[in-house]
Amino acid sequence: MSKKFGKHKITVITASVIMIILGIILIFNPIDVTVFICRVAGFLLLVSGIFTTGSYFLNSAEDIGDSSIVMGLIQLALGLWITLRSENFVQFLTMIIGFVVLVHSFGFFGNTIDVRRCGYKYWWVMLIVSVITLILGILIVAAPFKTVAVTMIVSGIGLIFDGITGIVAVIKVDKFVRDVRAAVNENVIETSGEEIK
């Protein structure tokens, strides 16, 4: 039991330290980390495309089907683009998210008008949500890299917090286990010292 807890403690502390280091990297270098993650994802997609396309040519059409070659070529194209043009991919993806948020804000404005016509007392709450969503969408579309940077910084802070709490939890559990073990040993010694009548 003691050996298992010792191994678990080392694993948790190691994982927590890695999370803290990753969090610090994300805070101080969010864009480069995002681009690196995209390149890794693009490379994996590229490998998957090569495997899918290769499987089509290595196996008979009866076993694979005609759609596999199309899927493989799409994976190859996307993987190649993401790997070689990661910066453009990040910007493109973030702008799409921004446009989706903008569309949602227009929907919120429509809902605000509807609830106001129905005489809902707190229609202005919907209006505030609509305006905030609209501003957020505009910011994302106008400055995609800054938006990604902020998101990654927040993620980095979350990783650091998680890592620190993990280490603190292990230290507290370790102290509790030691205290219980010491109390048990002390009780055993006192019991063994009593005379049996």
Short mmCIF file of C-alpha atoms in Angstrom, two decimals:
data_model
loop_
_atom_site.label_atom_id
_atom_site.label_comp_id
_atom_site.label_asym_id
_atom_site.label_seq_id
_atom_site.Cartn_x
_atom_site.Cartn_y
_atom_site.Cartn_z
CA MET A 1 0.00 0.00 0.00
CA SER A 2 2.81 2.36 0.99
CA LYS A 3 4.75 1.60 -2.21
CA LYS A 4 1.64 2.13 -4.36
CA PHE A 5 0.96 5.50 -2.72
CA GLY A 6 4.61 6.46 -3.18
CA LYS A 7 4.45 5.71 -6.91
CA HIS A 8 1.11 7.54 -7.21
CA LYS A 9 2.58 10.55 -5.39
CA ILE A 10 5.53 10.73 -7.79
CA THR A 11 3.22 10.40 -10.80
CA VAL A 12 0.89 13.18 -9.60
CA ILE A 13 3.76 15.54 -8.72
CA THR A 14 5.45 14.91 -12.09
CA ALA A 15 2.22 15.52 -13.99
CA SER A 16 1.54 18.66 -11.92
CA VAL A 17 5.01 20.05 -12.60
CA ILE A 18 4.58 19.40 -16.35
CA MET A 19 1.21 21.18 -16.26
CA ILE A 20 2.75 24.18 -14.49
CA ILE A 21 5.58 24.37 -17.04
CA LEU A 22 3.10 24.12 -19.94
CA GLY A 23 0.96 26.80 -18.31
CA ILE A 24 3.93 29.17 -18.03
CA ILE A 25 4.84 28.53 -21.68
CA LEU A 26 1.25 29.22 -22.76
CA ILE A 27 1.18 32.51 -20.82
CA PHE A 28 4.46 33.86 -22.16
CA ASN A 29 4.30 32.44 -25.69
CA PRO A 30 0.64 31.75 -26.61
CA ILE A 31 0.80 32.27 -30.39
CA ASP A 32 3.83 30.06 -31.03
CA VAL A 33 2.33 27.30 -28.87
CA THR A 34 -0.97 27.52 -30.79
CA VAL A 35 0.86 27.32 -34.12
CA PHE A 36 2.90 24.36 -32.85
CA ILE A 37 -0.26 22.51 -31.75
CA CYS A 38 -1.79 23.16 -35.19
CA ARG A 39 1.34 21.80 -36.90
CA VAL A 40 1.22 18.64 -34.81
CA ALA A 41 -2.50 18.22 -35.60
CA GLY A 42 -1.79 18.86 -39.29
CA PHE A 43 1.00 16.29 -39.32
CA LEU A 44 -1.25 13.66 -37.70
CA LEU A 45 -3.98 14.43 -40.25
CA LEU A 46 -1.40 14.13 -43.03
CA VAL A 47 -0.26 10.72 -41.76
CA SER A 48 -3.90 9.60 -41.51
CA GLY A 49 -4.49 10.75 -45.09
CA ILE A 50 -1.45 8.84 -46.34
CA PHE A 51 -2.62 5.71 -44.52
CA THR A 52 -6.22 5.99 -45.84
CA THR A 53 -5.09 6.66 -49.42
CA GLY A 54 -2.51 3.90 -49.25
CA SER A 55 -5.10 1.44 -47.93
CA TYR A 56 -7.33 2.19 -50.90
CA PHE A 57 -4.62 1.27 -53.41
CA LEU A 58 -3.33 -1.70 -51.43
CA ASN A 59 -6.76 -3.30 -50.96
CA SER A 60 -9.49 -4.15 -53.37
CA ALA A 61 -12.31 -1.70 -54.04
CA GLU A 62 -14.78 -4.28 -52.66
CA ASP A 63 -13.25 -4.10 -49.19
CA ILE A 64 -12.57 -0.39 -48.97
CA GLY A 65 -15.18 1.39 -51.08
CA ASP A 66 -14.84 4.35 -53.43
CA SER A 67 -15.39 6.98 -50.70
CA SER A 68 -12.13 6.11 -48.90
CA ILE A 69 -9.95 7.62 -51.63
CA VAL A 70 -11.89 10.90 -51.43
CA MET A 71 -11.56 10.98 -47.63
CA GLY A 72 -7.87 10.18 -47.86
CA LEU A 73 -7.21 12.97 -50.36
CA ILE A 74 -9.17 15.47 -48.23
CA GLN A 75 -7.11 14.49 -45.18
CA LEU A 76 -3.91 14.83 -47.20
CA ALA A 77 -4.86 18.29 -48.46
CA LEU A 78 -5.97 19.57 -45.06
CA GLY A 79 -2.98 18.02 -43.29
CA LEU A 80 -0.56 19.57 -45.77
CA TRP A 81 -2.20 22.99 -45.52
CA ILE A 82 -2.35 22.98 -41.71
CA THR A 83 1.25 21.76 -41.41
CA LEU A 84 2.75 24.25 -43.89
CA ARG A 85 0.42 27.19 -43.23
CA SER A 86 -0.42 26.86 -39.54
CA GLU A 87 -0.60 30.64 -39.00
CA ASN A 88 -3.17 31.00 -41.79
CA PHE A 89 -5.15 28.06 -40.43
CA VAL A 90 -5.31 29.57 -36.92
CA GLN A 91 -6.48 32.89 -38.36
CA PHE A 92 -9.03 31.20 -40.65
CA LEU A 93 -10.45 29.01 -37.86
CA THR A 94 -10.69 31.92 -35.42
CA MET A 95 -12.44 34.10 -37.99
CA ILE A 96 -15.00 31.35 -38.61
CA ILE A 97 -15.67 31.22 -34.86
CA GLY A 98 -16.01 35.01 -34.90
CA PHE A 99 -18.58 34.90 -37.71
CA VAL A 100 -20.55 32.22 -35.85
CA VAL A 101 -20.61 34.43 -32.75
CA LEU A 102 -21.76 37.38 -34.89
CA VAL A 103 -24.62 35.34 -36.36
CA HIS A 104 -25.65 34.32 -32.84
CA SER A 105 -25.64 37.96 -31.75
CA PHE A 106 -28.07 38.83 -34.59
CA GLY A 107 -30.31 36.01 -33.38
CA PHE A 108 -30.16 37.43 -29.84
CA PHE A 109 -31.20 40.85 -31.17
CA GLY A 110 -34.19 39.24 -32.87
CA ASN A 111 -35.14 37.47 -29.63
CA THR A 112 -34.82 40.78 -27.76
CA ILE A 113 -37.33 42.44 -30.10
CA ASP A 114 -39.73 39.51 -29.72
CA VAL A 115 -39.67 39.46 -25.91
CA ARG A 116 -40.05 43.26 -25.78
CA ARG A 117 -43.16 43.05 -28.00
CA CYS A 118 -44.55 40.39 -25.68
CA GLY A 119 -44.19 42.83 -22.78
CA TYR A 120 -41.45 40.92 -20.95
CA LYS A 121 -40.22 43.11 -18.07
CA TYR A 122 -36.52 42.22 -18.30
CA TRP A 123 -36.11 42.43 -22.08
CA TRP A 124 -33.13 44.73 -21.54
CA VAL A 125 -31.12 41.79 -20.14
CA MET A 126 -31.40 40.12 -23.55
CA LEU A 127 -30.33 43.38 -25.16
CA ILE A 128 -27.17 43.53 -23.01
CA VAL A 129 -26.34 39.91 -23.89
CA SER A 130 -26.87 40.71 -27.59
CA VAL A 131 -24.56 43.74 -27.48
CA ILE A 132 -21.83 41.84 -25.58
CA THR A 133 -22.04 38.93 -28.05
CA LEU A 134 -21.88 41.34 -31.00
CA ILE A 135 -18.79 43.11 -29.60
CA LEU A 136 -17.12 39.77 -28.88
CA GLY A 137 -17.77 38.56 -32.44
CA ILE A 138 -16.36 41.78 -33.93
CA LEU A 139 -13.24 41.53 -31.75
CA ILE A 140 -12.64 37.91 -32.78
CA VAL A 141 -13.01 38.69 -36.49
CA ALA A 142 -10.93 41.89 -36.31
CA ALA A 143 -8.05 40.47 -34.24
CA PRO A 144 -8.03 36.66 -34.48
CA PHE A 145 -4.47 36.20 -33.23
CA LYS A 146 -5.06 38.39 -30.17
CA THR A 147 -8.21 36.40 -29.41
CA VAL A 148 -6.29 33.12 -29.62
CA ALA A 149 -3.54 34.60 -27.44
CA VAL A 150 -6.01 35.58 -24.71
CA THR A 151 -7.64 32.13 -24.83
CA MET A 152 -4.29 30.38 -24.53
CA ILE A 153 -3.20 32.66 -21.67
CA VAL A 154 -6.39 31.81 -19.76
CA SER A 155 -5.73 28.11 -20.48
CA GLY A 156 -2.17 28.54 -19.19
CA ILE A 157 -3.43 30.09 -15.95
CA GLY A 158 -5.84 27.16 -15.58
CA LEU A 159 -3.02 24.63 -16.07
CA ILE A 160 -0.81 26.37 -13.50
CA PHE A 161 -3.66 26.46 -10.96
CA ASP A 162 -4.45 22.79 -11.60
CA GLY A 163 -0.80 21.82 -11.23
CA ILE A 164 -0.37 23.73 -7.97
CA THR A 165 -3.57 22.30 -6.46
CA GLY A 166 -2.43 18.80 -7.47
CA ILE A 167 0.88 19.20 -5.65
CA VAL A 168 -0.80 20.71 -2.57
CA ALA A 169 -3.34 17.85 -2.48
CA VAL A 170 -0.57 15.22 -2.63
CA ILE A 171 1.39 16.94 0.16
CA LYS A 172 -1.71 17.09 2.38
CA VAL A 173 -2.63 13.44 1.71
CA ASP A 174 0.97 12.40 2.39
CA LYS A 175 0.94 14.29 5.71
CA PHE A 176 -2.38 12.69 6.65
CA VAL A 177 -1.05 9.19 5.86
CA ARG A 178 2.10 9.83 7.93
CA ASP A 179 0.04 11.11 10.89
CA VAL A 180 -2.27 8.07 10.77
CA ARG A 181 0.70 5.70 10.52
CA ALA A 182 2.43 7.40 13.46
CA ALA A 183 -0.76 7.22 15.55
CA VAL A 184 -1.21 3.50 14.73
CA ASN A 185 2.43 2.71 15.61
CA GLU A 186 2.15 4.61 18.89
CA ASN A 187 -1.03 2.75 19.79
CA VAL A 188 0.60 -0.62 18.99
CA ILE A 189 3.60 0.20 21.19
CA GLU A 190 1.37 1.25 24.12
CA THR A 191 -0.79 -1.89 23.77
CA SER A 192 2.22 -4.23 23.60
CA GLY A 193 3.61 -2.66 26.79
CA GLU A 194 0.53 -3.52 28.91
CA GLU A 195 0.65 -6.52 31.25
CA ILE A 196 -1.72 -9.38 30.49
CA LYS A 197 -3.57 -10.50 33.67
#
